[in-house]
Amino acid sequence: MMRLDRLLCEAGFGSRSHVKVLVKKGLVQVNGEKAERPEQKVDAEKDRIVCGGREAVRRSFVYLMLNKPPGVVSATEDARERTVLDLLEEEDRKGVFPVGRLDKDTEGLLLLTDDGELSHRLLSPKNHVDKVYRAKVEGLVTEEHAVRFREGLEIGEKVPTLPAELEILSAGAVSEVQVTIREGKFHQIKRMFESVDCRVVWLKRLRMGTLSLDGGLPAGAYRRLTEEEVGALRGLAGLVSGEQSGKG
Ligand code: URA
């Protein structure tokens, strides 16, 4: 048995919050009866679930790892700019969206999928999924900065940033660093460095949770995740088996 909202997500009806609205609007029927609650349990093999007149059929998801080059936006469409979807083959594009955003000038690991539930969980601020970035920064970065990153920084949000790790790889007029953060606020790394009077001039994401950028992928190239990589991400997100009801 599994939750109705989960099955609807897995059948491609949208994000978890969207499918909850569909249920609450009375657009979903289970065996001919109007479903009342998104969290009600259903049998994916036996129950007939219909949403807005279309039968909900679970399908397998697509998971892609892209080495995002600079100069493309992390969106599914844009009136003016090239998007990360423009880098995918036509047959890989359907229903796929980026899990979170990298700035236009940021490079590196970007996960693309049509799995709304996994995406929701990886991005949820509650889950504190860690992300590792390599950066080049104008201004001498010192151990004092590392202490301040650990303590949390004021970047103009209601609350300071969560403790972050700053490792100095080389220090000079332009310093090279590795930073690990456990949240994903808008322009977060750039704003953290601005708050200590430094300026990020190059930024690349190397890891997100259990998923590391494949060093063999040139900028702009992508590949499907292996089963192990998908399993590890689903485990991290609390989606250990296909039938688990999930938390949250
Ligand atoms: N932090 C930033 O400032 N930019 C990104 O693209 C990602 C993290």
CSV table of N, CA and C and ligand atoms in Angstrom, one decimal, residues 101-107 133 181 184-191 200 203 205, ligand 1:
chain,number,residue,atom,x,y,z
A,101,ARG,N,18.2,25.1,-8.5
A,101,ARG,CA,18.8,26.0,-9.5
A,101,ARG,C,20.3,26.2,-9.3
A,102,LEU,N,21.0,26.4,-10.3
A,102,LEU,CA,22.3,26.9,-10.3
A,102,LEU,C,22.2,28.3,-11.0
A,103,ASP,N,23.0,29.3,-10.6
A,103,ASP,CA,23.0,30.6,-11.3
A,103,ASP,C,23.5,30.3,-12.7
A,104,LYS,N,23.1,31.3,-13.6
A,104,LYS,CA,23.5,31.2,-15.0
A,104,LYS,C,25.0,31.0,-15.1
A,105,ASP,N,25.8,31.7,-14.3
A,105,ASP,CA,27.3,31.6,-14.5
A,105,ASP,C,27.9,30.5,-13.6
A,106,THR,N,27.1,29.7,-12.9
A,106,THR,CA,27.6,28.6,-12.1
A,106,THR,C,27.7,27.3,-12.9
A,107,GLU,N,28.7,26.5,-12.7
A,107,GLU,CA,28.9,25.3,-13.4
A,107,GLU,C,28.6,24.1,-12.5
A,133,TYR,N,30.6,22.8,-3.1
A,133,TYR,CA,31.0,23.7,-4.2
A,133,TYR,C,32.5,24.0,-4.2
A,181,ILE,N,27.5,23.5,2.1
A,181,ILE,CA,26.3,24.1,2.7
A,181,ILE,C,25.2,23.1,2.8
A,184,GLY,N,19.8,26.0,0.6
A,184,GLY,CA,20.0,26.4,-0.8
A,184,GLY,C,19.3,27.7,-1.0
A,185,LYS,N,19.7,28.7,-0.3
A,185,LYS,CA,19.1,30.0,-0.5
A,185,LYS,C,19.6,30.7,-1.8
A,186,PHE,N,18.8,31.6,-2.3
A,186,PHE,CA,19.2,32.3,-3.6
A,186,PHE,C,20.6,32.9,-3.5
A,187,HIS,N,21.4,32.6,-4.5
A,187,HIS,CA,22.8,33.1,-4.6
A,187,HIS,C,23.6,32.8,-3.3
A,188,GLN,N,23.3,31.7,-2.6
A,188,GLN,CA,23.8,31.6,-1.2
A,188,GLN,C,25.3,31.7,-1.1
A,189,ILE,N,26.0,31.0,-1.9
A,189,ILE,CA,27.5,31.0,-1.7
A,189,ILE,C,28.0,32.4,-2.0
A,190,LYS,N,27.5,33.0,-3.1
A,190,LYS,CA,28.0,34.4,-3.4
A,190,LYS,C,27.7,35.4,-2.3
A,191,ARG,N,26.5,35.2,-1.7
A,191,ARG,CA,26.1,36.2,-0.6
A,191,ARG,C,26.9,35.9,0.7
A,200,VAL,N,32.9,36.1,-5.2
A,200,VAL,CA,33.0,34.9,-6.0
A,200,VAL,C,33.2,35.2,-7.4
A,203,LEU,N,32.3,29.5,-9.8
A,203,LEU,CA,31.6,28.6,-8.9
A,203,LEU,C,31.2,27.4,-9.6
A,205,ARG,N,29.5,23.4,-8.7
A,205,ARG,CA,29.0,22.4,-7.7
A,205,ARG,C,29.6,21.0,-8.1
B,1,URA,N1,25.3,29.6,-4.5
B,1,URA,C1,25.3,30.6,-5.4
B,1,URA,O1,25.6,31.8,-5.1
B,1,URA,N2,25.0,30.3,-6.7
B,1,URA,C2,24.7,29.1,-7.1
B,1,URA,O2,24.5,28.9,-8.3
B,1,URA,C3,24.7,28.1,-6.2
B,1,URA,C4,24.9,28.4,-4.9
